[in-house]
Short mmCIF file of N, CA and C in Angstrom, two decimals:
data_model
loop_
_atom_site.label_atom_id
_atom_site.label_comp_id
_atom_site.label_asym_id
_atom_site.label_seq_id
_atom_site.Cartn_x
_atom_site.Cartn_y
_atom_site.Cartn_z
N MET A 497 1.86 -7.21 17.23
CA MET A 497 0.47 -6.93 17.53
C MET A 497 -0.03 -5.70 16.78
N ASN A 498 0.80 -4.66 16.71
CA ASN A 498 0.38 -3.44 16.02
C ASN A 498 0.05 -3.70 14.56
N PHE A 499 0.77 -4.64 13.92
CA PHE A 499 0.50 -4.93 12.52
C PHE A 499 -0.91 -5.48 12.35
N LYS A 500 -1.31 -6.40 13.22
CA LYS A 500 -2.65 -6.98 13.11
C LYS A 500 -3.73 -5.92 13.33
N LEU A 501 -3.48 -5.03 14.27
CA LEU A 501 -4.42 -3.95 14.52
C LEU A 501 -4.47 -2.99 13.32
N GLN A 502 -3.30 -2.70 12.76
CA GLN A 502 -3.24 -1.82 11.58
C GLN A 502 -4.01 -2.45 10.42
N ARG A 503 -3.83 -3.73 10.22
CA ARG A 503 -4.53 -4.43 9.14
C ARG A 503 -6.04 -4.43 9.36
N SER A 504 -6.46 -4.57 10.62
CA SER A 504 -7.89 -4.53 10.94
C SER A 504 -8.47 -3.15 10.66
N TYR A 505 -7.77 -2.11 11.10
CA TYR A 505 -8.24 -0.75 10.83
C TYR A 505 -8.35 -0.53 9.32
N SER A 506 -7.37 -1.00 8.59
CA SER A 506 -7.37 -0.84 7.14
C SER A 506 -8.57 -1.55 6.52
N SER A 507 -8.88 -2.75 6.99
CA SER A 507 -10.00 -3.53 6.44
C SER A 507 -11.33 -2.82 6.63
N PHE A 508 -11.45 -2.08 7.74
CA PHE A 508 -12.70 -1.37 8.02
C PHE A 508 -12.70 0.06 7.49
N GLY A 509 -11.64 0.44 6.79
CA GLY A 509 -11.59 1.76 6.18
C GLY A 509 -11.20 2.89 7.12
N TYR A 510 -10.60 2.55 8.25
CA TYR A 510 -10.16 3.56 9.22
C TYR A 510 -8.74 4.00 8.86
N LEU A 511 -8.64 4.83 7.85
CA LEU A 511 -7.33 5.23 7.32
C LEU A 511 -6.51 5.99 8.35
N GLN A 512 -7.11 6.92 9.06
CA GLN A 512 -6.34 7.73 10.01
C GLN A 512 -5.72 6.86 11.11
N GLN A 513 -6.47 5.89 11.60
CA GLN A 513 -5.94 4.99 12.63
C GLN A 513 -4.81 4.13 12.07
N THR A 514 -4.96 3.73 10.81
CA THR A 514 -3.91 2.95 10.14
C THR A 514 -2.62 3.76 10.05
N VAL A 515 -2.75 5.02 9.67
CA VAL A 515 -1.58 5.90 9.55
C VAL A 515 -0.95 6.12 10.92
N THR A 516 -1.77 6.34 11.94
CA THR A 516 -1.26 6.57 13.29
C THR A 516 -0.44 5.38 13.77
N LEU A 517 -0.95 4.17 13.58
CA LEU A 517 -0.19 2.99 13.99
C LEU A 517 1.09 2.84 13.19
N PHE A 518 1.03 3.16 11.90
CA PHE A 518 2.23 3.07 11.07
C PHE A 518 3.30 4.02 11.59
N LYS A 519 2.90 5.24 11.91
CA LYS A 519 3.86 6.24 12.39
C LYS A 519 4.45 5.87 13.75
N LYS A 520 3.71 5.12 14.54
CA LYS A 520 4.20 4.70 15.86
C LYS A 520 5.16 3.52 15.78
N SER A 521 5.16 2.83 14.65
CA SER A 521 6.07 1.69 14.51
C SER A 521 7.48 2.23 14.29
N HIS A 522 8.40 1.73 15.08
CA HIS A 522 9.77 2.26 15.03
C HIS A 522 10.55 1.76 13.83
N ASN A 523 10.28 0.56 13.42
CA ASN A 523 11.02 -0.04 12.31
C ASN A 523 10.04 -0.82 11.45
N PRO A 524 9.22 -0.13 10.63
CA PRO A 524 8.19 -0.84 9.87
C PRO A 524 8.78 -1.86 8.89
N ASN A 525 8.14 -3.02 8.83
CA ASN A 525 8.59 -4.06 7.91
C ASN A 525 7.70 -4.05 6.66
N VAL A 526 7.89 -5.04 5.82
CA VAL A 526 7.16 -5.11 4.55
C VAL A 526 5.65 -5.19 4.78
N PHE A 527 5.23 -5.83 5.86
CA PHE A 527 3.80 -5.98 6.12
C PHE A 527 3.16 -4.64 6.49
N PHE A 528 3.85 -3.86 7.31
CA PHE A 528 3.35 -2.53 7.66
C PHE A 528 3.25 -1.65 6.41
N TYR A 529 4.31 -1.66 5.61
CA TYR A 529 4.31 -0.84 4.40
C TYR A 529 3.23 -1.27 3.42
N THR A 530 3.09 -2.57 3.22
CA THR A 530 2.09 -3.05 2.27
C THR A 530 0.68 -2.66 2.72
N THR A 531 0.42 -2.74 4.00
CA THR A 531 -0.90 -2.37 4.52
C THR A 531 -1.16 -0.88 4.32
N ILE A 532 -0.17 -0.04 4.60
CA ILE A 532 -0.37 1.41 4.47
C ILE A 532 -0.51 1.80 3.00
N ILE A 533 0.21 1.14 2.12
CA ILE A 533 0.10 1.40 0.68
C ILE A 533 -1.29 0.97 0.19
N HIS A 534 -1.71 -0.21 0.58
CA HIS A 534 -3.01 -0.73 0.18
C HIS A 534 -4.14 0.17 0.69
N SER A 535 -4.03 0.61 1.94
CA SER A 535 -5.06 1.48 2.53
C SER A 535 -5.22 2.76 1.74
N HIS A 536 -4.12 3.37 1.38
CA HIS A 536 -4.19 4.62 0.62
C HIS A 536 -4.72 4.37 -0.80
N ALA A 537 -4.30 3.30 -1.42
CA ALA A 537 -4.78 2.99 -2.77
C ALA A 537 -6.29 2.76 -2.77
N MET A 538 -6.80 2.06 -1.76
CA MET A 538 -8.24 1.78 -1.68
C MET A 538 -9.06 3.03 -1.38
N ASN A 539 -8.43 4.05 -0.84
CA ASN A 539 -9.12 5.31 -0.55
C ASN A 539 -8.84 6.36 -1.63
N ASN A 540 -8.38 5.89 -2.80
CA ASN A 540 -8.08 6.76 -3.95
C ASN A 540 -7.06 7.84 -3.63
N LEU A 541 -6.16 7.54 -2.71
CA LEU A 541 -5.05 8.45 -2.39
C LEU A 541 -3.79 7.88 -3.04
N HIS A 542 -3.81 7.90 -4.36
CA HIS A 542 -2.77 7.23 -5.14
C HIS A 542 -1.39 7.83 -4.93
N ASN A 543 -1.29 9.14 -4.92
CA ASN A 543 0.02 9.77 -4.73
C ASN A 543 0.62 9.41 -3.38
N GLU A 544 -0.21 9.41 -2.34
CA GLU A 544 0.27 9.06 -1.01
C GLU A 544 0.75 7.61 -0.96
N ALA A 545 0.03 6.73 -1.65
CA ALA A 545 0.45 5.32 -1.71
C ALA A 545 1.82 5.21 -2.37
N LEU A 546 2.02 5.96 -3.43
CA LEU A 546 3.32 5.93 -4.11
C LEU A 546 4.43 6.52 -3.23
N VAL A 547 4.10 7.54 -2.44
CA VAL A 547 5.09 8.13 -1.52
C VAL A 547 5.52 7.08 -0.50
N TYR A 548 4.57 6.34 0.06
CA TYR A 548 4.93 5.28 1.02
C TYR A 548 5.76 4.19 0.35
N TYR A 549 5.46 3.87 -0.90
CA TYR A 549 6.25 2.87 -1.62
C TYR A 549 7.69 3.35 -1.80
N ILE A 550 7.86 4.59 -2.19
CA ILE A 550 9.21 5.14 -2.36
C ILE A 550 9.94 5.17 -1.02
N GLN A 551 9.22 5.56 0.03
CA GLN A 551 9.82 5.57 1.38
C GLN A 551 10.29 4.17 1.75
N MET A 552 9.46 3.19 1.43
CA MET A 552 9.79 1.79 1.71
C MET A 552 11.11 1.40 1.05
N LEU A 553 11.24 1.76 -0.22
CA LEU A 553 12.46 1.44 -0.96
C LEU A 553 13.67 2.18 -0.39
N MET A 554 13.46 3.43 0.00
CA MET A 554 14.56 4.23 0.57
C MET A 554 15.00 3.69 1.93
N GLU A 555 14.08 3.04 2.64
CA GLU A 555 14.41 2.44 3.93
C GLU A 555 14.97 1.02 3.77
N ASN A 556 15.20 0.61 2.53
CA ASN A 556 15.74 -0.72 2.21
C ASN A 556 14.85 -1.86 2.70
N VAL A 557 13.54 -1.64 2.66
CA VAL A 557 12.58 -2.70 2.95
C VAL A 557 12.18 -3.30 1.61
N GLU A 558 12.43 -4.58 1.46
CA GLU A 558 12.19 -5.23 0.17
C GLU A 558 10.71 -5.55 -0.01
N PRO A 559 10.10 -5.07 -1.10
CA PRO A 559 8.69 -5.36 -1.37
C PRO A 559 8.49 -6.84 -1.70
N ASN A 560 7.28 -7.31 -1.48
CA ASN A 560 6.94 -8.68 -1.86
C ASN A 560 5.80 -8.64 -2.89
N ALA A 561 5.28 -9.79 -3.24
CA ALA A 561 4.23 -9.87 -4.26
C ALA A 561 2.99 -9.09 -3.84
N PHE A 562 2.66 -9.10 -2.56
CA PHE A 562 1.49 -8.37 -2.07
C PHE A 562 1.70 -6.86 -2.17
N THR A 563 2.95 -6.44 -1.96
CA THR A 563 3.26 -5.01 -2.09
C THR A 563 3.04 -4.56 -3.53
N PHE A 564 3.51 -5.37 -4.48
CA PHE A 564 3.34 -5.01 -5.88
C PHE A 564 1.86 -4.98 -6.27
N SER A 565 1.10 -5.91 -5.74
CA SER A 565 -0.33 -5.91 -6.00
C SER A 565 -0.98 -4.64 -5.45
N ALA A 566 -0.58 -4.23 -4.25
CA ALA A 566 -1.12 -3.01 -3.64
C ALA A 566 -0.73 -1.78 -4.43
N ILE A 567 0.50 -1.71 -4.89
CA ILE A 567 0.96 -0.51 -5.59
C ILE A 567 0.31 -0.43 -6.98
N LEU A 568 0.01 -1.56 -7.59
CA LEU A 568 -0.70 -1.54 -8.87
C LEU A 568 -2.10 -0.94 -8.71
N LYS A 569 -2.71 -1.17 -7.56
CA LYS A 569 -4.03 -0.58 -7.30
C LYS A 569 -3.95 0.93 -7.17
N ALA A 570 -2.76 1.44 -6.92
CA ALA A 570 -2.58 2.89 -6.80
C ALA A 570 -2.36 3.55 -8.16
N CYS A 571 -2.20 2.75 -9.20
CA CYS A 571 -2.02 3.32 -10.53
C CYS A 571 -3.34 3.96 -10.98
N PRO A 572 -3.28 5.19 -11.48
CA PRO A 572 -4.52 5.90 -11.82
C PRO A 572 -5.20 5.41 -13.09
N PHE A 573 -4.62 4.48 -13.79
CA PHE A 573 -5.25 3.96 -15.00
C PHE A 573 -5.58 2.48 -14.79
N ASP A 574 -6.47 1.99 -15.61
CA ASP A 574 -6.89 0.60 -15.53
C ASP A 574 -5.88 -0.26 -16.29
N LEU A 575 -5.02 -0.92 -15.55
CA LEU A 575 -3.94 -1.69 -16.17
C LEU A 575 -4.49 -2.81 -17.05
N GLY A 576 -5.51 -3.50 -16.59
CA GLY A 576 -6.09 -4.59 -17.39
C GLY A 576 -6.62 -4.09 -18.72
N ARG A 577 -7.28 -2.94 -18.67
CA ARG A 577 -7.82 -2.36 -19.91
C ARG A 577 -6.68 -1.96 -20.85
N ALA A 578 -5.63 -1.40 -20.29
CA ALA A 578 -4.47 -1.01 -21.10
C ALA A 578 -3.85 -2.23 -21.76
N LEU A 579 -3.79 -3.35 -21.03
CA LEU A 579 -3.23 -4.57 -21.62
C LEU A 579 -4.13 -5.11 -22.71
N GLN A 580 -5.45 -5.03 -22.52
CA GLN A 580 -6.38 -5.49 -23.55
C GLN A 580 -6.24 -4.65 -24.82
N ILE A 581 -6.13 -3.35 -24.68
CA ILE A 581 -5.95 -2.46 -25.83
C ILE A 581 -4.66 -2.79 -26.55
N GLY A 582 -3.60 -3.03 -25.77
CA GLY A 582 -2.31 -3.39 -26.36
C GLY A 582 -2.37 -4.70 -27.12
N ARG A 583 -3.10 -5.66 -26.58
CA ARG A 583 -3.22 -6.96 -27.24
C ARG A 583 -4.02 -6.86 -28.52
N ALA A 584 -4.99 -5.97 -28.56
CA ALA A 584 -5.82 -5.80 -29.75
C ALA A 584 -5.01 -5.25 -30.92
N HIS A 585 -3.92 -4.55 -30.62
CA HIS A 585 -3.10 -3.97 -31.67
C HIS A 585 -1.99 -4.90 -32.14
N VAL A 586 -1.89 -6.08 -31.55
CA VAL A 586 -0.82 -7.01 -31.94
C VAL A 586 -1.25 -7.84 -33.11
#
């Protein structure tokens, strides 16, 4: 139940409530981590998103495709633009 509430808070931009629910979870799974990473990335808190990703890996929680999508949003550069520039030089 907490995961659904965390996801709802995240969707409405309530970052502090999302963090509070995450901290209350005793054994966060991939869904909790992905939501907290995505929430921070969407609020331009890129370093914090990366910290949660590293924490996730250290806790041996395996990321999924949605986690990778969320962490890419935390990258401070435009990945698509970088790929286009790279392709232009080929």
